[in-house]
Coordinates of C-alpha atoms in Angstrom, one line a residue:
M1 CA 7.0 26.5 15.0
K2 CA 9.5 29.0 13.7
N3 CA 11.9 26.5 12.3
I4 CA 9.4 25.1 9.7
P5 CA 9.6 26.7 6.3
R6 CA 6.4 27.4 4.2
Y7 CA 7.6 25.0 1.5
L8 CA 10.1 22.1 1.7
I9 CA 11.9 23.1 -1.5
G10 CA 12.6 26.2 -3.5
F11 CA 10.9 26.6 -6.9
N12 CA 9.5 28.8 -9.5
T13 CA 6.3 27.5 -11.2
K14 CA 7.1 29.1 -14.5
D15 CA 10.2 26.9 -14.8
L16 CA 8.4 23.6 -14.0
E17 CA 6.1 21.4 -16.0
Q18 CA 2.5 22.2 -15.2
R19 CA -0.7 20.1 -15.2
S20 CA -4.2 21.1 -14.4
S21 CA -7.6 19.6 -13.4
D22 CA -10.8 20.7 -11.8
L23 CA -10.3 18.5 -8.8
L24 CA -7.0 17.1 -7.4
I25 CA -7.4 14.2 -4.9
I26 CA -4.4 13.2 -2.8
G27 CA -4.6 9.7 -1.4
S28 CA -6.1 6.4 -2.4
G29 CA -7.8 4.9 0.6
I30 CA -11.5 4.7 1.1
A31 CA -11.8 8.5 1.4
G32 CA -9.8 9.4 -1.8
L33 CA -11.3 6.6 -4.0
T34 CA -14.8 7.5 -2.9
A35 CA -14.2 11.1 -3.8
A36 CA -12.9 10.2 -7.2
I37 CA -15.9 7.9 -8.0
K38 CA -18.4 10.5 -6.8
S39 CA -16.9 13.4 -8.8
Y40 CA -15.4 12.1 -12.1
Q41 CA -18.6 12.4 -14.1
K42 CA -18.8 16.1 -13.4
Y43 CA -15.2 17.2 -13.2
K44 CA -11.8 16.6 -14.6
V45 CA -10.2 14.6 -11.8
T46 CA -6.6 13.7 -11.0
L47 CA -5.8 11.3 -8.2
L48 CA -2.3 11.2 -6.8
T49 CA -1.1 8.5 -4.4
K50 CA 2.2 8.1 -2.6
G51 CA 2.5 4.3 -3.2
E52 CA 0.5 1.9 -5.3
L53 CA -3.3 2.4 -5.2
K54 CA -3.8 -0.4 -2.7
E55 CA -1.0 0.7 -0.3
T56 CA -3.2 2.3 2.3
A57 CA -4.5 1.9 5.8
T58 CA -7.9 1.0 4.4
W59 CA -6.4 -2.2 2.9
Y60 CA -5.3 -3.4 6.4
A61 CA -8.6 -2.7 8.1
Q62 CA -10.0 -6.0 9.4
G63 CA -13.0 -5.4 11.6
G64 CA -15.5 -3.7 9.3
V65 CA -17.8 -0.8 8.9
A66 CA -20.3 0.3 11.7
T67 CA -23.8 1.0 10.4
A68 CA -27.2 0.6 12.0
M69 CA -28.7 -2.3 10.0
S70 CA -30.7 -4.6 12.3
E71 CA -34.3 -4.1 13.5
K72 CA -33.0 -3.6 17.1
D73 CA -30.6 -0.9 16.0
S74 CA -31.1 2.7 14.8
P75 CA -29.0 5.7 13.8
E76 CA -29.9 7.2 17.2
L77 CA -28.3 4.2 19.1
H78 CA -25.2 4.5 16.9
Y79 CA -25.1 8.2 17.6
Q80 CA -25.3 7.6 21.4
D81 CA -22.4 5.0 21.3
T82 CA -20.2 7.3 19.2
M83 CA -20.8 10.3 21.5
K84 CA -20.1 8.2 24.6
A85 CA -16.9 6.8 23.2
G86 CA -15.7 10.3 22.2
A87 CA -15.6 11.4 25.9
G88 CA -17.4 14.7 25.5
L89 CA -15.5 16.1 22.5
C90 CA -17.5 14.8 19.5
D91 CA -19.3 17.3 17.3
P92 CA -23.0 16.3 17.5
E93 CA -23.8 17.6 14.0
A94 CA -20.9 15.7 12.5
V95 CA -21.9 12.5 14.3
K96 CA -25.5 12.9 13.2
A97 CA -24.4 13.2 9.6
L98 CA -22.3 10.1 9.9
V99 CA -25.0 7.8 11.4
N100 CA -27.9 9.2 9.3
E101 CA -26.0 8.8 6.0
A102 CA -24.4 5.5 6.8
R103 CA -27.0 3.2 5.3
E104 CA -27.1 5.0 2.0
S105 CA -23.3 5.0 1.8
I106 CA -23.2 1.3 2.6
D107 CA -25.8 0.6 -0.1
D108 CA -23.5 2.4 -2.6
L109 CA -20.6 0.0 -1.7
I110 CA -22.8 -3.0 -2.2
K111 CA -23.9 -1.7 -5.6
L112 CA -20.3 -1.3 -6.5
G113 CA -19.7 -5.0 -5.7
V114 CA -18.4 -5.1 -2.1
N115 CA -19.3 -8.5 -0.6
F116 CA -20.2 -8.3 3.1
D117 CA -20.6 -11.6 4.9
K118 CA -24.2 -12.9 5.1
A119 CA -26.0 -15.1 7.6
L120 CA -27.8 -18.3 6.6
S121 CA -31.0 -16.2 6.4
G122 CA -29.4 -14.2 3.6
K123 CA -29.3 -11.0 5.6
I124 CA -25.9 -9.2 6.2
E125 CA -24.2 -10.7 9.2
L126 CA -23.3 -8.2 11.9
A127 CA -20.5 -8.4 14.4
R128 CA -19.9 -6.5 17.7
E129 CA -16.9 -4.5 18.7
G130 CA -15.7 -2.4 21.6
G131 CA -17.9 0.5 22.7
H132 CA -20.9 -0.7 20.7
S133 CA -24.1 -1.5 22.6
L134 CA -25.1 -4.2 20.1
S135 CA -23.9 -5.9 16.9
R136 CA -23.7 -3.4 13.9
I137 CA -20.4 -4.2 12.2
L138 CA -20.6 -5.2 8.6
H139 CA -17.6 -7.3 7.6
S140 CA -16.0 -9.5 5.0
E141 CA -14.4 -12.3 7.1
D142 CA -11.5 -10.5 8.7
S143 CA -10.4 -8.7 5.6
T144 CA -13.1 -6.1 5.2
G145 CA -10.7 -3.3 4.3
S146 CA -9.0 -5.2 1.4
E147 CA -12.5 -6.2 0.1
I148 CA -13.6 -2.5 0.0
Q149 CA -10.2 -1.3 -1.3
S150 CA -10.1 -3.8 -4.1
T151 CA -13.6 -3.0 -5.2
L152 CA -13.1 0.7 -5.2
V153 CA -9.7 0.4 -7.0
S154 CA -11.3 -1.7 -9.7
K155 CA -14.0 0.9 -10.2
V156 CA -11.5 3.8 -10.3
K157 CA -9.3 2.0 -12.8
S158 CA -12.4 1.4 -15.0
C159 CA -13.1 5.1 -15.2
Q160 CA -11.0 6.4 -18.0
D161 CA -11.8 10.0 -17.1
I162 CA -9.9 9.7 -13.8
Q163 CA -6.2 10.4 -14.2
I164 CA -4.3 8.2 -11.8
K165 CA -0.7 8.8 -10.7
E166 CA 0.9 6.2 -8.4
N167 CA 4.2 6.3 -6.5
T168 CA 3.9 10.1 -6.6
F169 CA 4.9 12.2 -3.6
V170 CA 3.1 15.4 -2.9
L171 CA 5.5 18.0 -1.3
D172 CA 3.2 20.9 -0.5
F173 CA 0.0 22.6 -1.3
L174 CA 0.3 25.7 -3.5
T175 CA -1.5 28.8 -2.1
H176 CA -2.2 32.2 -3.6
K177 CA -4.2 34.9 -1.9
N178 CA -5.2 32.6 1.0
R179 CA -6.5 29.9 -1.3
C180 CA -5.2 26.4 -2.1
I181 CA -4.7 26.3 -5.9
G182 CA -2.9 22.9 -6.3
A183 CA 0.2 21.2 -5.3
I184 CA 3.9 20.7 -6.1
V185 CA 4.7 17.1 -6.7
L186 CA 7.6 14.6 -7.2
E187 CA 6.7 12.2 -9.9
P188 CA 8.6 9.0 -10.7
G189 CA 10.9 9.4 -13.7
E190 CA 10.8 13.2 -13.5
K191 CA 14.0 15.0 -12.7
N192 CA 12.3 18.2 -11.5
P193 CA 9.1 18.7 -9.4
V194 CA 5.8 19.0 -11.3
V195 CA 3.1 21.6 -10.6
Y196 CA -0.5 20.5 -10.4
F197 CA -3.0 23.4 -10.5
A198 CA -6.6 22.7 -9.5
K199 CA -9.8 24.5 -8.7
A200 CA -10.2 22.4 -5.6
V201 CA -8.1 19.9 -3.7
I202 CA -9.2 16.9 -1.5
L203 CA -6.7 15.8 1.1
A204 CA -7.1 12.1 2.0
T205 CA -3.6 10.9 2.9
G206 CA -4.3 9.0 6.0
G207 CA -2.6 9.1 9.4
C208 CA 0.8 9.2 11.1
G209 CA 1.2 5.8 12.8
Q210 CA 4.9 5.6 11.6
L211 CA 5.7 8.1 14.3
Y212 CA 5.7 5.2 16.8
K213 CA 8.0 2.2 17.2
V214 CA 5.1 -0.2 17.3
T215 CA 2.2 0.5 14.9
T216 CA -0.4 -1.2 12.7
S217 CA 0.0 1.6 10.1
P218 CA 1.7 0.9 6.7
S219 CA 5.0 2.5 5.9
V220 CA 3.3 5.3 3.9
A221 CA 1.6 6.7 7.1
T222 CA 4.1 9.4 7.9
G223 CA 1.6 12.3 8.5
D224 CA 2.4 14.0 5.2
G225 CA -1.1 15.4 4.6
I226 CA -1.4 16.9 8.1
A227 CA 2.1 18.5 7.8
M228 CA 1.3 19.9 4.4
G229 CA -2.0 21.3 5.6
Y230 CA -0.3 23.0 8.6
R231 CA 2.4 24.5 6.4
A232 CA -0.2 25.9 4.0
G233 CA -2.1 27.6 6.9
A234 CA -5.0 25.2 7.6
G235 CA -5.9 24.7 11.2
V236 CA -5.2 21.4 12.8
C237 CA -7.3 20.1 15.7
D238 CA -7.3 17.4 18.5
M239 CA -3.7 16.4 17.7
E240 CA -3.2 15.1 21.2
F241 CA -5.6 12.2 20.7
I242 CA -3.7 9.2 19.3
Q243 CA -5.6 5.9 19.6
F244 CA -3.6 2.8 20.5
H245 CA -5.3 -0.5 19.6
P246 CA -5.4 -2.9 22.5
T247 CA -4.4 -6.1 20.6
G248 CA -1.5 -6.1 18.2
L249 CA 0.1 -9.5 17.8
Y250 CA 3.2 -9.5 19.9
D251 CA 6.0 -10.4 17.6
K252 CA 8.9 -8.7 15.8
E253 CA 7.1 -7.8 12.6
S254 CA 6.7 -4.2 11.6
P255 CA 4.1 -3.0 11.0
R256 CA 2.4 -5.1 13.7
F257 CA -0.3 -7.4 12.7
L258 CA -3.6 -6.2 14.2
I259 CA -6.0 -8.7 15.8
T260 CA -9.4 -7.2 15.3
E261 CA -11.7 -6.2 18.1
A262 CA -14.3 -8.4 16.5
L263 CA -12.5 -11.4 18.0
R264 CA -13.3 -10.1 21.4
G265 CA -16.8 -9.4 20.1
E266 CA -17.1 -13.2 19.4
G267 CA -16.1 -13.9 23.0
A268 CA -12.3 -13.8 23.3
Y269 CA -11.0 -12.8 26.7
L270 CA -8.0 -10.7 27.8
R271 CA -5.9 -12.3 30.5
D272 CA -2.8 -11.2 32.4
C273 CA 0.3 -13.3 33.3
A274 CA -1.6 -15.0 36.1
G275 CA -4.5 -16.0 33.9
N276 CA -6.9 -13.4 35.3
R277 CA -9.5 -11.6 33.2
F278 CA -8.4 -8.2 34.3
M279 CA -11.2 -6.3 32.5
L280 CA -13.9 -7.8 34.7
G281 CA -15.1 -5.1 37.2
I282 CA -13.3 -2.3 35.3
H283 CA -16.2 -1.6 32.8
P284 CA -19.6 -3.1 32.2
L285 CA -18.6 -4.1 28.7
A286 CA -15.4 -5.8 30.1
E287 CA -13.2 -6.7 27.1
L288 CA -15.5 -4.7 24.8
A289 CA -15.0 -1.4 26.7
P290 CA -13.9 1.6 24.7
R291 CA -10.3 1.2 23.4
D292 CA -8.7 3.9 25.6
I293 CA -10.0 2.1 28.7
V294 CA -8.8 -1.3 27.6
V295 CA -5.4 -0.1 26.6
R296 CA -4.7 1.6 29.9
E297 CA -5.7 -1.6 31.8
I298 CA -3.4 -3.6 29.6
V299 CA -0.6 -1.2 30.4
K300 CA -1.3 -1.7 34.1
A301 CA -1.4 -5.5 33.8
M302 CA 1.9 -5.5 31.9
K303 CA 3.5 -3.4 34.6
R304 CA 2.1 -5.6 37.4
C305 CA 3.6 -8.7 35.6
G306 CA 6.8 -7.1 34.6
E307 CA 6.1 -8.2 31.0
D308 CA 5.5 -6.3 27.7
H309 CA 2.4 -8.2 26.6
V310 CA -0.8 -9.8 27.9
Y311 CA -2.8 -12.7 26.4
L312 CA -5.9 -13.1 24.2
D313 CA -7.7 -16.2 25.2
T314 CA -9.8 -18.0 22.5
T315 CA -9.5 -21.5 23.8
H316 CA -13.2 -21.7 24.7
I317 CA -14.2 -20.9 21.1
S318 CA -14.6 -23.5 18.4
V319 CA -11.5 -23.8 16.2
E320 CA -13.7 -24.3 13.2
K321 CA -15.7 -21.1 14.0
L322 CA -12.5 -19.1 14.3
K323 CA -11.1 -20.5 11.1
K324 CA -14.2 -19.6 9.2
R325 CA -14.8 -16.1 10.7
F326 CA -11.1 -15.1 11.1
P327 CA -9.2 -16.9 8.4
M328 CA -6.5 -14.3 8.0
I329 CA -5.9 -14.0 11.7
Y330 CA -5.8 -17.8 12.1
K331 CA -3.1 -18.1 9.4
R332 CA -1.1 -15.2 10.7
C333 CA -1.0 -16.5 14.2
K334 CA 0.0 -19.9 13.0
K335 CA 2.9 -18.3 11.1
S336 CA 4.1 -16.9 14.4
G337 CA 3.7 -20.3 16.1
F338 CA 0.3 -19.9 17.8
N339 CA -2.8 -21.9 17.2
L340 CA -5.9 -19.8 17.5
G341 CA -8.5 -21.6 19.6
K342 CA -5.8 -23.7 21.4
D343 CA -3.0 -21.3 22.5
M344 CA -3.0 -18.1 24.5
I345 CA -2.1 -15.4 21.9
P346 CA 0.4 -12.7 23.2
V347 CA -0.9 -9.2 22.4
S348 CA 0.1 -5.6 23.3
P349 CA -1.1 -2.1 22.5
V350 CA 0.0 -0.6 19.2
A351 CA -0.4 2.9 17.7
H352 CA -3.3 2.6 15.4
Y353 CA -5.3 5.8 14.6
M354 CA -5.3 9.6 14.8
M355 CA -8.5 11.2 16.0
G356 CA -7.2 14.7 15.2
G357 CA -6.0 16.2 11.9
V358 CA -6.7 19.0 9.6
K359 CA -9.9 20.6 11.0
T360 CA -13.0 20.6 8.8
D361 CA -16.6 21.5 9.0
T362 CA -19.4 18.9 8.4
F363 CA -18.8 19.1 4.6
G364 CA -15.1 18.6 4.7
R365 CA -14.1 22.2 4.2
T366 CA -10.9 23.2 5.9
S367 CA -10.0 26.7 7.1
L368 CA -8.1 27.2 3.9
P369 CA -10.4 27.9 0.9
G370 CA -10.1 25.4 -1.9
L371 CA -8.8 22.7 0.4
Y372 CA -11.0 19.8 1.7
A373 CA -10.1 16.9 3.9
S374 CA -11.6 13.5 4.5
G375 CA -10.6 10.3 6.3
E376 CA -8.0 9.9 9.0
T377 CA -6.0 13.0 7.9
A378 CA -9.1 15.1 8.7
C379 CA -10.6 16.1 12.0
T380 CA -14.3 16.1 11.3
G381 CA -15.4 16.0 14.9
I382 CA -16.7 12.5 14.6
H383 CA -14.3 10.8 17.0
G384 CA -13.8 13.4 19.7
A385 CA -11.2 12.1 22.2
N386 CA -11.6 8.5 21.3
R387 CA -12.8 6.8 18.1
L388 CA -15.6 4.2 18.3
A389 CA -14.5 0.9 16.7
S390 CA -15.2 0.6 13.0
N391 CA -16.3 4.2 12.5
S392 CA -13.2 5.1 10.6
L393 CA -14.0 3.5 7.2
L394 CA -17.5 4.9 7.5
E395 CA -16.2 8.4 8.1
G396 CA -14.1 8.4 5.0
L397 CA -17.0 7.1 3.0
V398 CA -19.6 9.5 4.3
F399 CA -17.6 12.6 4.3
S400 CA -16.1 12.2 0.9
R401 CA -19.6 11.8 -0.4
R402 CA -20.6 15.0 1.5
I403 CA -17.6 16.9 0.0
C404 CA -18.7 16.0 -3.5
K405 CA -22.2 17.2 -2.9
I406 CA -21.0 20.8 -2.4
L407 CA -18.0 21.0 -4.7
E408 CA -19.9 22.9 -7.3
D409 CA -20.4 25.8 -4.8
D410 CA -16.6 26.2 -4.9
I411 CA -15.4 24.9 -8.3
G412 CA -18.2 26.7 -10.1
K413 CA -17.0 30.1 -9.0
I414 CA -13.4 29.6 -10.1
S415 CA -12.4 30.4 -13.6
K416 CA -9.7 28.5 -15.4
E417 CA -7.7 31.7 -16.0
S418 CA -7.8 32.8 -12.3
I419 CA -6.1 29.6 -11.1
F420 CA -4.0 28.2 -13.9
N421 CA -2.1 31.3 -15.0
I422 CA -0.6 32.2 -11.6
N423 CA 3.2 32.2 -11.1
L424 CA 4.5 31.3 -7.7
A425 CA 8.1 31.3 -6.5
Y426 CA 9.8 30.3 -3.2
D427 CA 13.5 30.5 -2.1
F428 CA 14.5 27.7 0.2
S429 CA 17.7 28.7 2.0
G430 CA 19.0 25.2 3.0
E431 CA 22.0 23.3 2.0
K432 CA 22.6 19.7 0.7
K433 CA 24.0 17.4 3.4
D434 CA 24.4 13.7 3.9
V435 CA 22.2 12.5 6.7
D436 CA 21.1 9.1 7.9
V437 CA 17.3 9.6 7.4
D438 CA 16.4 6.1 8.8
K439 CA 18.4 6.7 11.9
H440 CA 16.7 10.0 12.5
K441 CA 13.3 8.4 12.0
E442 CA 14.0 5.7 14.5
L443 CA 15.2 8.4 17.0
L444 CA 12.0 10.3 16.6
R445 CA 9.9 7.1 17.0
E446 CA 11.8 6.4 20.2
I447 CA 11.0 9.9 21.6
M448 CA 7.3 9.6 20.7
T449 CA 6.9 6.1 22.0
S450 CA 8.7 6.9 25.3
F451 CA 7.1 10.3 26.1
V452 CA 4.1 10.8 23.9
G453 CA 2.5 7.3 24.1
V454 CA -0.2 5.8 26.2
V455 CA 0.8 7.5 29.4
R456 CA 2.1 11.1 29.4
T457 CA 3.6 13.6 31.9
K458 CA 4.5 17.2 31.9
E459 CA 8.2 16.4 32.4
G460 CA 8.2 13.8 29.6
L461 CA 6.3 16.0 27.1
R462 CA 8.6 18.9 27.8
G463 CA 11.6 16.7 27.3
A464 CA 10.2 15.4 24.0
L465 CA 9.5 18.9 22.8
K466 CA 13.1 19.8 23.5
K467 CA 14.5 16.8 21.6
I468 CA 12.1 17.3 18.6
S469 CA 13.1 21.0 18.4
S470 CA 16.7 20.0 18.3
L471 CA 16.1 17.6 15.5
E472 CA 14.1 20.3 13.7
N473 CA 17.0 22.7 13.9
E474 CA 19.1 20.2 12.1
I475 CA 16.7 18.7 9.6
F476 CA 14.9 21.8 8.3
K477 CA 18.2 23.4 7.2
I478 CA 18.8 20.5 4.8
K479 CA 17.9 20.5 1.1
F480 CA 16.6 17.0 0.5
D481 CA 16.0 15.6 -3.0
E482 CA 14.5 12.2 -2.0
V483 CA 11.2 11.1 -0.4
G484 CA 12.7 9.8 2.8
G485 CA 14.1 13.2 3.8
F486 CA 10.7 14.9 3.1
E487 CA 8.9 12.2 5.1
L488 CA 11.3 12.9 8.0
Q489 CA 10.5 16.6 7.9
N490 CA 6.7 15.9 7.8
M491 CA 7.1 13.4 10.7
L492 CA 8.9 16.0 12.8
T493 CA 6.2 18.6 12.1
V494 CA 3.3 16.3 13.1
A495 CA 5.3 14.9 16.1
K496 CA 5.7 18.4 17.5
L497 CA 2.0 19.3 16.9
I498 CA 1.0 16.2 18.8
T499 CA 3.4 16.9 21.7
Q500 CA 2.5 20.6 22.0
A501 CA -1.3 19.7 22.2
A502 CA -0.6 17.0 24.7
L503 CA 1.4 19.3 26.9
I504 CA -1.3 22.0 26.7
R505 CA -4.2 19.7 27.7
E506 CA -3.7 19.3 31.5
E507 CA -6.3 16.6 32.0
S508 CA -7.0 13.0 31.0
R509 CA -9.7 12.4 28.4
G510 CA -10.2 9.6 26.0
A511 CA -7.0 8.5 24.4
H512 CA -5.0 11.3 26.0
F513 CA -3.9 10.2 29.5
R514 CA -1.7 12.4 31.7
S515 CA -0.6 10.6 34.9
D516 CA 0.0 14.0 36.5
F517 CA -3.6 15.1 35.6
P518 CA -5.4 11.7 35.8
K519 CA -9.0 13.0 35.8
N520 CA -11.0 14.8 33.1
D521 CA -11.9 18.4 33.8
D522 CA -15.0 19.6 31.9
S523 CA -14.9 23.0 33.5
K524 CA -11.6 23.8 31.9
W525 CA -11.0 21.3 29.1
K526 CA -14.3 20.5 27.4
K527 CA -12.9 22.2 24.3
H528 CA -10.8 21.6 21.3
I529 CA -7.2 22.8 20.8
I530 CA -6.6 24.2 17.3
L531 CA -3.0 24.9 16.2
K532 CA -2.3 27.1 13.2
R533 CA 0.8 28.2 11.5
G534 CA 1.9 31.7 12.4
L535 CA -0.1 31.8 15.7
E536 CA 1.9 31.8 18.9
T537 CA -1.0 30.7 21.0
P538 CA -3.6 28.0 20.3
I539 CA -7.2 28.6 19.4
Y540 CA -9.8 27.0 21.7
S541 CA -13.1 25.9 20.5
K542 CA -15.7 24.9 23.1
V543 CA -18.0 21.9 22.4

């Protein structure tokens, strides 16, 4: 991508205020907060977050955390379900790490004070979601993410040794001699950017749901971390795999309110305009089939009916049970005029999660020394072509813990002088220009939703690339001085990476569906597509 500069602004570090720490963490969801809690006793830690500490995708997570807890379950069964959902592209070693370290990680959350729902017996109550062969989802009513987020935020705030900076926008990673040595940052109240030098950096900025018109992702999810990693030279992988959640509440709110899969786990049905349960006969798990399968069947049902939604039927489930188990969903549906347990609830697919991201190994190391990644912004190999429900919170938890276990191998080798006394400069040859940033963001969302959504074609993807490149030519020549403009540049970068990878993969697999190549092709495409700045052709990595 020749139009994209190395840095989004011009600067000389010797002219800017400088700060330093052993470890710089970017992001305040479950991945970033876990990393801070697991590292602050050993290192000088700084945590930067784009909004307030609680303004993350973690906060909005409803369903829960998948972990083998019951006597009937085991890490091996969790492994099998994850591998099956991933449609042949999961990294077996990464998945083994996830499922085998899940119980210990959950115990840590409980010790910190996270309250998971319990049955009358006193044991943790487990729910079932799509793609799981049995119940293994720990939950806190239908607000699991906010329960975890609140607990972790309280812990981080109580640790005086963790320096926290909210409402802080990270522009780019600083690199020197092929190593990440910190970041250049916009801080509230500061006229000029600020330099943060660090011996190691953990990227935990979440996903890119704001690339689509209809999404469950918060407004901060503009793909900044992936774009920064790409500009800095880190490889990005599996970018074509965007997961659409089957059941977003069909109304005019943005972001869309998610109706958790756990509701279908409790027995809710999906019905089309004629009242038919269209998932019967499609998959043995019916409404609890993997998300990519359910989404495509919903799209087919909507097309048959000439409507832009289907219905979630809970009328056969006790209203009192629904109120107790899903209080937030009950209230939110009522706000939109629907009574859970009595009315058919209109739902439609919504952009929800990115399986790909900055490629890492099983300990969170990226291809750029000094830079680690965890959570949705990372591609750890856990999800393959399609994420298994409720594995995302677990991934951020487990892999941030794994990163912190091996940080000493990296940080211990770096002297303060070798990092903090470096002078870097970059000349950005753009010009200041008034531009309607919001209008350009909406145009990009329209392109991505129309051509790089649930169903894709060669013609549509090529057209999308042409339109994105045209926007690039305009937007990357502009010197922005406010966050919205930089977000737009990041969104364009990530949109192009997704579209390029989707065009390259001439098959259908998991969340990537090409109507012109409707079948999967293991002989050619059982491999990952890795894109890296400066390389004209992709790198292929076989499973």
